[in-house]
């Protein structure tokens, strides 16, 4: 039996229309799809009726299967000659463990490909009118996880991140928000730095809450922000407010 292939696919930030054409073709032709928690159900609906769909998502503190099990399952189905799609939210190589799965498949001699997706940082910031870079405001940005690989907030180099980039995008940080806020302020980040919380970005349930770094934790509590959500910190957040103000002024002048 000829060996199949695994496509490690990025599904984008949430809106199913933001998936790439190449990724959609792989979903539509797949024999087996292993999908994560944040993948939009509409994308699974694009698969063949006879395609095997296997949920292997991870929520904070609750994993449906271990990463080792996922790797073994990908290799086993491909070894049976099947076309396998590993479907992940965002981009598979940005906090998606796609690299770990590529290593497992390479070691097993399984043919695979990686199909990029729009990562959440890029997709949700753009849809929220927050440019990660903006002339005269932000010439650099960094994407960082809210905790280190050991699960400890303090193991992330917040001392460097506080001053080395103009715009900071934090994944998986809502549960650690008090500590993240403390670390950035402790290392000299201005309490007045504009900040935003984006919940379920690019979807119909999207919420965008803006304020300052000093207000982030209290805003998250008062607005009951929950995962999936991104934290964006930097002066570029002000661009959103400027655009909204200009839009409002334009609309008022046209109706007035």
PDB file of C-alpha atoms in Angstrom:
ATOM      1  CA  UNK A   1       0.000   0.000   0.000  1.00  0.00           C
ATOM      2  CA  UNK A   2       1.347   3.410  -0.943  1.00  0.00           C
ATOM      3  CA  UNK A   3       1.833   5.850   1.877  1.00  0.00           C
ATOM      4  CA  UNK A   4      -0.438   8.800   2.227  1.00  0.00           C
ATOM      5  CA  UNK A   5       0.416  12.342   3.144  1.00  0.00           C
ATOM      6  CA  UNK A   6      -0.253  14.717   6.022  1.00  0.00           C
ATOM      7  CA  UNK A   7      -1.136  18.358   5.389  1.00  0.00           C
ATOM      8  CA  UNK A   8      -0.485  20.540   8.441  1.00  0.00           C
ATOM      9  CA  UNK A   9      -2.982  23.298   7.762  1.00  0.00           C
ATOM     10  CA  UNK A  10      -3.627  26.723   9.269  1.00  0.00           C
ATOM     11  CA  UNK A  11      -7.355  27.516   9.433  1.00  0.00           C
ATOM     12  CA  UNK A  12      -6.931  31.232  10.141  1.00  0.00           C
ATOM     13  CA  UNK A  13      -8.096  33.320  13.102  1.00  0.00           C
ATOM     14  CA  UNK A  14     -11.774  32.357  13.229  1.00  0.00           C
ATOM     15  CA  UNK A  15     -13.681  33.709  10.241  1.00  0.00           C
ATOM     16  CA  UNK A  16     -13.983  30.670   7.925  1.00  0.00           C
ATOM     17  CA  UNK A  17     -13.674  32.896   4.838  1.00  0.00           C
ATOM     18  CA  UNK A  18     -10.127  33.806   5.854  1.00  0.00           C
ATOM     19  CA  UNK A  19      -8.788  30.324   5.091  1.00  0.00           C
ATOM     20  CA  UNK A  20      -6.520  30.020   2.039  1.00  0.00           C
ATOM     21  CA  UNK A  21      -7.669  28.416  -1.204  1.00  0.00           C
ATOM     22  CA  UNK A  22      -4.979  25.737  -0.899  1.00  0.00           C
ATOM     23  CA  UNK A  23      -6.034  24.862   2.653  1.00  0.00           C
ATOM     24  CA  UNK A  24      -9.693  24.583   1.641  1.00  0.00           C
ATOM     25  CA  UNK A  25      -8.801  22.198  -1.198  1.00  0.00           C
ATOM     26  CA  UNK A  26      -6.958  19.926   1.239  1.00  0.00           C
ATOM     27  CA  UNK A  27      -9.964  19.861   3.605  1.00  0.00           C
ATOM     28  CA  UNK A  28     -12.311  18.995   0.753  1.00  0.00           C
ATOM     29  CA  UNK A  29     -10.162  16.074  -0.424  1.00  0.00           C
ATOM     30  CA  UNK A  30      -9.087  14.683   2.977  1.00  0.00           C
ATOM     31  CA  UNK A  31      -9.776  11.148   4.155  1.00  0.00           C
ATOM     32  CA  UNK A  32      -9.034  12.057   7.770  1.00  0.00           C
ATOM     33  CA  UNK A  33      -9.125  15.422   9.559  1.00  0.00           C
ATOM     34  CA  UNK A  34      -7.658  15.943  13.010  1.00  0.00           C
ATOM     35  CA  UNK A  35      -8.892  19.322  14.171  1.00  0.00           C
ATOM     36  CA  UNK A  36      -8.347  21.689  17.079  1.00  0.00           C
ATOM     37  CA  UNK A  37     -10.723  23.490  19.443  1.00  0.00           C
ATOM     38  CA  UNK A  38     -10.700  26.868  17.686  1.00  0.00           C
ATOM     39  CA  UNK A  39     -11.398  25.599  14.167  1.00  0.00           C
ATOM     40  CA  UNK A  40     -14.664  26.981  12.792  1.00  0.00           C
ATOM     41  CA  UNK A  41     -17.327  24.275  12.311  1.00  0.00           C
ATOM     42  CA  UNK A  42     -18.109  25.646   8.853  1.00  0.00           C
ATOM     43  CA  UNK A  43     -14.702  24.487   7.661  1.00  0.00           C
ATOM     44  CA  UNK A  44     -15.372  20.949   8.849  1.00  0.00           C
ATOM     45  CA  UNK A  45     -18.593  21.123   6.855  1.00  0.00           C
ATOM     46  CA  UNK A  46     -16.486  21.490   3.700  1.00  0.00           C
ATOM     47  CA  UNK A  47     -15.078  17.981   4.149  1.00  0.00           C
ATOM     48  CA  UNK A  48     -16.451  14.930   2.337  1.00  0.00           C
ATOM     49  CA  UNK A  49     -19.314  13.198   4.114  1.00  0.00           C
ATOM     50  CA  UNK A  50     -17.254  10.034   4.472  1.00  0.00           C
ATOM     51  CA  UNK A  51     -14.177  11.826   5.854  1.00  0.00           C
ATOM     52  CA  UNK A  52     -13.191  10.769   9.363  1.00  0.00           C
ATOM     53  CA  UNK A  53     -13.220  13.759  11.723  1.00  0.00           C
ATOM     54  CA  UNK A  54     -11.193  13.441  14.925  1.00  0.00           C
ATOM     55  CA  UNK A  55     -11.265  16.127  17.627  1.00  0.00           C
ATOM     56  CA  UNK A  56      -7.924  16.612  19.343  1.00  0.00           C
ATOM     57  CA  UNK A  57      -8.296  20.102  20.766  1.00  0.00           C
ATOM     58  CA  UNK A  58      -6.710  21.539  23.866  1.00  0.00           C
ATOM     59  CA  UNK A  59      -8.379  23.921  26.298  1.00  0.00           C
ATOM     60  CA  UNK A  60      -6.571  25.424  29.317  1.00  0.00           C
ATOM     61  CA  UNK A  61      -6.071  22.523  31.711  1.00  0.00           C
ATOM     62  CA  UNK A  62      -8.059  20.119  29.513  1.00  0.00           C
ATOM     63  CA  UNK A  63      -6.456  18.198  26.646  1.00  0.00           C
ATOM     64  CA  UNK A  64      -8.553  15.719  24.670  1.00  0.00           C
ATOM     65  CA  UNK A  65      -5.377  13.805  23.802  1.00  0.00           C
ATOM     66  CA  UNK A  66      -1.667  14.260  24.370  1.00  0.00           C
ATOM     67  CA  UNK A  67       0.630  15.722  21.745  1.00  0.00           C
ATOM     68  CA  UNK A  68       2.372  12.343  21.500  1.00  0.00           C
ATOM     69  CA  UNK A  69      -0.940  10.641  20.727  1.00  0.00           C
ATOM     70  CA  UNK A  70      -1.697  13.186  18.011  1.00  0.00           C
ATOM     71  CA  UNK A  71       1.669  12.595  16.357  1.00  0.00           C
ATOM     72  CA  UNK A  72       1.243   8.822  16.399  1.00  0.00           C
ATOM     73  CA  UNK A  73      -2.280   9.093  14.970  1.00  0.00           C
ATOM     74  CA  UNK A  74      -1.157  11.345  12.108  1.00  0.00           C
ATOM     75  CA  UNK A  75       1.613   8.936  11.172  1.00  0.00           C
ATOM     76  CA  UNK A  76      -0.609   5.850  11.474  1.00  0.00           C
ATOM     77  CA  UNK A  77      -3.367   7.145   9.195  1.00  0.00           C
ATOM     78  CA  UNK A  78      -0.856   8.349   6.603  1.00  0.00           C
ATOM     79  CA  UNK A  79       0.917   4.987   6.712  1.00  0.00           C
ATOM     80  CA  UNK A  80      -2.410   3.414   5.696  1.00  0.00           C
ATOM     81  CA  UNK A  81      -2.313   5.451   2.490  1.00  0.00           C
ATOM     82  CA  UNK A  82      -4.787   8.119   3.588  1.00  0.00           C
ATOM     83  CA  UNK A  83      -4.753  11.830   2.885  1.00  0.00           C
ATOM     84  CA  UNK A  84      -4.651  13.402   6.342  1.00  0.00           C
ATOM     85  CA  UNK A  85      -5.290  17.017   7.313  1.00  0.00           C
ATOM     86  CA  UNK A  86      -4.082  18.347  10.649  1.00  0.00           C
ATOM     87  CA  UNK A  87      -6.284  21.432  10.979  1.00  0.00           C
ATOM     88  CA  UNK A  88      -5.211  24.156  13.405  1.00  0.00           C
ATOM     89  CA  UNK A  89      -6.503  27.599  14.252  1.00  0.00           C
ATOM     90  CA  UNK A  90      -4.364  30.493  13.036  1.00  0.00           C
ATOM     91  CA  UNK A  91      -1.016  29.442  11.594  1.00  0.00           C
ATOM     92  CA  UNK A  92       0.327  25.967  12.458  1.00  0.00           C
ATOM     93  CA  UNK A  93       3.844  27.198  13.183  1.00  0.00           C
ATOM     94  CA  UNK A  94       2.866  30.049  15.536  1.00  0.00           C
ATOM     95  CA  UNK A  95       1.956  28.621  18.945  1.00  0.00           C
ATOM     96  CA  UNK A  96       0.352  25.712  17.114  1.00  0.00           C
ATOM     97  CA  UNK A  97       2.890  22.924  17.746  1.00  0.00           C
ATOM     98  CA  UNK A  98       3.084  22.364  14.008  1.00  0.00           C
ATOM     99  CA  UNK A  99       6.846  22.136  14.224  1.00  0.00           C
ATOM    100  CA  UNK A 100       6.622  19.310  16.745  1.00  0.00           C
ATOM    101  CA  UNK A 101       4.297  17.371  14.456  1.00  0.00           C
ATOM    102  CA  UNK A 102       6.556  17.970  11.451  1.00  0.00           C
ATOM    103  CA  UNK A 103       9.453  16.465  13.413  1.00  0.00           C
ATOM    104  CA  UNK A 104       7.403  13.375  14.314  1.00  0.00           C
ATOM    105  CA  UNK A 105       6.345  12.856  10.698  1.00  0.00           C
ATOM    106  CA  UNK A 106       9.862  13.373   9.371  1.00  0.00           C
ATOM    107  CA  UNK A 107      11.222  10.825  11.846  1.00  0.00           C
ATOM    108  CA  UNK A 108       8.570   8.331  10.740  1.00  0.00           C
ATOM    109  CA  UNK A 109       9.356   8.875   7.062  1.00  0.00           C
ATOM    110  CA  UNK A 110       5.863  10.216   6.365  1.00  0.00           C
ATOM    111  CA  UNK A 111       5.404  12.679   3.514  1.00  0.00           C
ATOM    112  CA  UNK A 112       3.939  15.964   4.709  1.00  0.00           C
ATOM    113  CA  UNK A 113       3.418  19.589   3.769  1.00  0.00           C
ATOM    114  CA  UNK A 114       2.742  22.770   5.735  1.00  0.00           C
ATOM    115  CA  UNK A 115       0.036  25.154   4.537  1.00  0.00           C
ATOM    116  CA  UNK A 116       0.297  28.526   6.297  1.00  0.00           C
ATOM    117  CA  UNK A 117      -2.691  30.285   7.810  1.00  0.00           C
ATOM    118  CA  UNK A 118      -3.396  33.840   8.900  1.00  0.00           C
ATOM    119  CA  UNK A 119      -2.159  33.890  12.453  1.00  0.00           C
ATOM    120  CA  UNK A 120      -4.454  35.345  15.100  1.00  0.00           C
ATOM    121  CA  UNK A 121      -2.139  38.258  15.862  1.00  0.00           C
ATOM    122  CA  UNK A 122      -2.214  39.503  12.282  1.00  0.00           C
ATOM    123  CA  UNK A 123      -5.830  38.653  11.511  1.00  0.00           C
ATOM    124  CA  UNK A 124      -7.521  39.960  14.631  1.00  0.00           C
ATOM    125  CA  UNK A 125      -5.432  43.099  14.885  1.00  0.00           C
ATOM    126  CA  UNK A 126      -6.218  44.061  11.283  1.00  0.00           C
ATOM    127  CA  UNK A 127      -9.930  43.314  11.620  1.00  0.00           C
ATOM    128  CA  UNK A 128      -9.927  45.414  14.808  1.00  0.00           C
ATOM    129  CA  UNK A 129      -8.323  48.400  13.019  1.00  0.00           C
ATOM    130  CA  UNK A 130      -5.129  48.068  15.059  1.00  0.00           C
ATOM    131  CA  UNK A 131      -2.071  48.078  12.759  1.00  0.00           C
ATOM    132  CA  UNK A 132       0.824  46.162  14.276  1.00  0.00           C
ATOM    133  CA  UNK A 133       3.115  48.549  12.431  1.00  0.00           C
ATOM    134  CA  UNK A 134       2.259  52.147  11.589  1.00  0.00           C
ATOM    135  CA  UNK A 135       4.514  54.875  10.216  1.00  0.00           C
ATOM    136  CA  UNK A 136       5.734  57.161  12.973  1.00  0.00           C
ATOM    137  CA  UNK A 137       4.102  55.019  15.670  1.00  0.00           C
ATOM    138  CA  UNK A 138       5.284  51.409  15.467  1.00  0.00           C
ATOM    139  CA  UNK A 139       8.141  49.984  13.438  1.00  0.00           C
ATOM    140  CA  UNK A 140       8.252  46.593  15.175  1.00  0.00           C
ATOM    141  CA  UNK A 141       6.029  44.039  16.874  1.00  0.00           C
ATOM    142  CA  UNK A 142       6.457  40.812  18.793  1.00  0.00           C
ATOM    143  CA  UNK A 143       4.143  37.856  19.311  1.00  0.00           C
ATOM    144  CA  UNK A 144       4.613  36.132  22.647  1.00  0.00           C
ATOM    145  CA  UNK A 145       2.832  33.508  24.699  1.00  0.00           C
ATOM    146  CA  UNK A 146       1.453  34.584  28.057  1.00  0.00           C
ATOM    147  CA  UNK A 147       3.495  31.936  29.842  1.00  0.00           C
ATOM    148  CA  UNK A 148       6.828  30.239  29.276  1.00  0.00           C
ATOM    149  CA  UNK A 149       7.140  26.593  28.268  1.00  0.00           C
ATOM    150  CA  UNK A 150       7.193  25.710  31.959  1.00  0.00           C
ATOM    151  CA  UNK A 151       3.871  27.491  32.510  1.00  0.00           C
ATOM    152  CA  UNK A 152       5.506  30.262  34.511  1.00  0.00           C
ATOM    153  CA  UNK A 153       4.788  33.883  33.599  1.00  0.00           C
ATOM    154  CA  UNK A 154       8.081  35.088  35.060  1.00  0.00           C
ATOM    155  CA  UNK A 155      10.097  32.814  32.730  1.00  0.00           C
ATOM    156  CA  UNK A 156       9.111  35.049  29.792  1.00  0.00           C
ATOM    157  CA  UNK A 157      11.620  37.876  29.296  1.00  0.00           C
ATOM    158  CA  UNK A 158       9.204  40.693  30.084  1.00  0.00           C
ATOM    159  CA  UNK A 159      12.167  42.909  30.982  1.00  0.00           C
ATOM    160  CA  UNK A 160      13.259  42.825  27.323  1.00  0.00           C
ATOM    161  CA  UNK A 161       9.779  42.842  25.815  1.00  0.00           C
ATOM    162  CA  UNK A 162       8.778  45.928  27.779  1.00  0.00           C
ATOM    163  CA  UNK A 163      11.178  48.094  25.743  1.00  0.00           C
ATOM    164  CA  UNK A 164      12.492  46.167  22.725  1.00  0.00           C
ATOM    165  CA  UNK A 165       9.404  46.335  20.479  1.00  0.00           C
ATOM    166  CA  UNK A 166       6.753  48.960  19.778  1.00  0.00           C
ATOM    167  CA  UNK A 167       3.699  46.689  19.687  1.00  0.00           C
ATOM    168  CA  UNK A 168       3.316  43.609  21.845  1.00  0.00           C
ATOM    169  CA  UNK A 169       0.796  40.869  20.999  1.00  0.00           C
ATOM    170  CA  UNK A 170       0.204  38.320  23.738  1.00  0.00           C
ATOM    171  CA  UNK A 171      -1.408  34.948  23.059  1.00  0.00           C
ATOM    172  CA  UNK A 172      -2.953  32.805  25.822  1.00  0.00           C
ATOM    173  CA  UNK A 173      -2.550  35.532  28.408  1.00  0.00           C
ATOM    174  CA  UNK A 174      -6.017  36.214  29.820  1.00  0.00           C
ATOM    175  CA  UNK A 175      -5.689  33.849  32.776  1.00  0.00           C
ATOM    176  CA  UNK A 176      -2.260  35.317  33.545  1.00  0.00           C
ATOM    177  CA  UNK A 177      -3.214  38.949  32.971  1.00  0.00           C
ATOM    178  CA  UNK A 178      -2.526  40.254  36.517  1.00  0.00           C
ATOM    179  CA  UNK A 179       1.012  38.828  36.446  1.00  0.00           C
ATOM    180  CA  UNK A 180       1.685  40.011  32.888  1.00  0.00           C
ATOM    181  CA  UNK A 181       0.506  43.512  33.735  1.00  0.00           C
ATOM    182  CA  UNK A 182       2.667  43.518  36.871  1.00  0.00           C
ATOM    183  CA  UNK A 183       5.760  42.307  35.004  1.00  0.00           C
ATOM    184  CA  UNK A 184       5.492  44.939  32.265  1.00  0.00           C
ATOM    185  CA  UNK A 185       4.884  47.773  34.746  1.00  0.00           C
ATOM    186  CA  UNK A 186       7.643  46.508  37.014  1.00  0.00           C
ATOM    187  CA  UNK A 187      10.093  46.599  34.118  1.00  0.00           C
ATOM    188  CA  UNK A 188       9.258  50.181  33.231  1.00  0.00           C
ATOM    189  CA  UNK A 189       6.464  49.994  30.677  1.00  0.00           C
ATOM    190  CA  UNK A 190       4.355  53.133  31.061  1.00  0.00           C
ATOM    191  CA  UNK A 191       1.036  52.594  32.802  1.00  0.00           C
ATOM    192  CA  UNK A 192      -0.526  54.905  30.179  1.00  0.00           C
ATOM    193  CA  UNK A 193       0.469  52.684  27.250  1.00  0.00           C
ATOM    194  CA  UNK A 194      -2.627  52.020  25.090  1.00  0.00           C
ATOM    195  CA  UNK A 195      -3.849  48.441  25.228  1.00  0.00           C
ATOM    196  CA  UNK A 196      -6.621  46.298  23.787  1.00  0.00           C
ATOM    197  CA  UNK A 197      -8.343  43.023  24.555  1.00  0.00           C
ATOM    198  CA  UNK A 198      -9.773  41.239  21.519  1.00  0.00           C
ATOM    199  CA  UNK A 199     -12.103  38.348  22.268  1.00  0.00           C
ATOM    200  CA  UNK A 200     -13.037  35.871  19.515  1.00  0.00           C
ATOM    201  CA  UNK A 201     -11.461  38.061  16.860  1.00  0.00           C
ATOM    202  CA  UNK A 202     -12.802  38.056  13.256  1.00  0.00           C
ATOM    203  CA  UNK A 203     -15.943  36.130  14.293  1.00  0.00           C
ATOM    204  CA  UNK A 204     -19.518  37.318  14.794  1.00  0.00           C
ATOM    205  CA  UNK A 205     -18.880  37.166  18.565  1.00  0.00           C
ATOM    206  CA  UNK A 206     -15.893  39.508  18.385  1.00  0.00           C
ATOM    207  CA  UNK A 207     -15.467  42.011  21.227  1.00  0.00           C
ATOM    208  CA  UNK A 208     -12.833  44.751  21.286  1.00  0.00           C
ATOM    209  CA  UNK A 209     -12.102  46.493  24.571  1.00  0.00           C
ATOM    210  CA  UNK A 210      -9.532  49.279  24.743  1.00  0.00           C
ATOM    211  CA  UNK A 211      -7.882  51.131  27.600  1.00  0.00           C
ATOM    212  CA  UNK A 212      -4.415  51.428  29.087  1.00  0.00           C
ATOM    213  CA  UNK A 213      -1.921  48.934  30.425  1.00  0.00           C
ATOM    214  CA  UNK A 214      -2.800  49.964  33.978  1.00  0.00           C
ATOM    215  CA  UNK A 215      -6.480  49.229  33.317  1.00  0.00           C
ATOM    216  CA  UNK A 216      -6.132  45.886  31.541  1.00  0.00           C
ATOM    217  CA  UNK A 217      -6.892  43.536  34.423  1.00  0.00           C
ATOM    218  CA  UNK A 218      -9.832  45.551  35.728  1.00  0.00           C
ATOM    219  CA  UNK A 219     -11.250  45.835  32.196  1.00  0.00           C
ATOM    220  CA  UNK A 220     -10.979  42.094  31.670  1.00  0.00           C
ATOM    221  CA  UNK A 221     -12.791  41.464  34.953  1.00  0.00           C
ATOM    222  CA  UNK A 222     -15.545  44.030  34.466  1.00  0.00           C
ATOM    223  CA  UNK A 223     -16.190  42.946  30.875  1.00  0.00           C
ATOM    224  CA  UNK A 224     -15.825  39.236  31.721  1.00  0.00           C
ATOM    225  CA  UNK A 225     -13.334  38.617  28.931  1.00  0.00           C
ATOM    226  CA  UNK A 226     -12.656  34.940  28.291  1.00  0.00           C
ATOM    227  CA  UNK A 227     -10.559  32.838  25.931  1.00  0.00           C
ATOM    228  CA  UNK A 228      -9.897  32.829  23.075  1.00  0.00           C
ATOM    229  CA  UNK A 229      -8.625  36.377  23.372  1.00  0.00           C
ATOM    230  CA  UNK A 230      -5.561  38.377  22.395  1.00  0.00           C
ATOM    231  CA  UNK A 231      -3.869  41.193  24.279  1.00  0.00           C
ATOM    232  CA  UNK A 232      -2.316  44.018  22.256  1.00  0.00           C
ATOM    233  CA  UNK A 233      -0.170  46.645  23.969  1.00  0.00           C
ATOM    234  CA  UNK A 234       1.355  49.685  22.254  1.00  0.00           C
ATOM    235  CA  UNK A 235       0.717  53.124  20.810  1.00  0.00           C
ATOM    236  CA  UNK A 236      -0.655  51.559  17.624  1.00  0.00           C
ATOM    237  CA  UNK A 237      -3.869  50.825  19.533  1.00  0.00           C
ATOM    238  CA  UNK A 238      -4.590  54.583  19.279  1.00  0.00           C
ATOM    239  CA  UNK A 239      -4.841  54.257  15.493  1.00  0.00           C
ATOM    240  CA  UNK A 240      -8.088  52.339  15.958  1.00  0.00           C
ATOM    241  CA  UNK A 241      -9.548  55.191  18.013  1.00  0.00           C
ATOM    242  CA  UNK A 242      -8.430  57.737  15.408  1.00  0.00           C
ATOM    243  CA  UNK A 243     -10.001  55.790  12.535  1.00  0.00           C
ATOM    244  CA  UNK A 244     -13.279  55.382  14.422  1.00  0.00           C
ATOM    245  CA  UNK A 245     -13.357  59.098  15.259  1.00  0.00           C
ATOM    246  CA  UNK A 246     -12.731  60.048  11.630  1.00  0.00           C
ATOM    247  CA  UNK A 247     -15.432  57.652  10.447  1.00  0.00           C
ATOM    248  CA  UNK A 248     -17.905  59.079  12.924  1.00  0.00           C
ATOM    249  CA  UNK A 249     -17.079  62.647  11.898  1.00  0.00           C
ATOM    250  CA  UNK A 250     -17.469  61.774   8.217  1.00  0.00           C
ATOM    251  CA  UNK A 251     -20.819  60.088   8.827  1.00  0.00           C
ATOM    252  CA  UNK A 252     -22.039  63.052  10.867  1.00  0.00           C
ATOM    253  CA  UNK A 253     -21.089  65.545   8.149  1.00  0.00           C
ATOM    254  CA  UNK A 254     -22.877  63.505   5.494  1.00  0.00           C
ATOM    255  CA  UNK A 255     -26.082  63.207   7.503  1.00  0.00           C
ATOM    256  CA  UNK A 256     -25.982  66.700   8.973  1.00  0.00           C
TER     257      UNK A 256
END
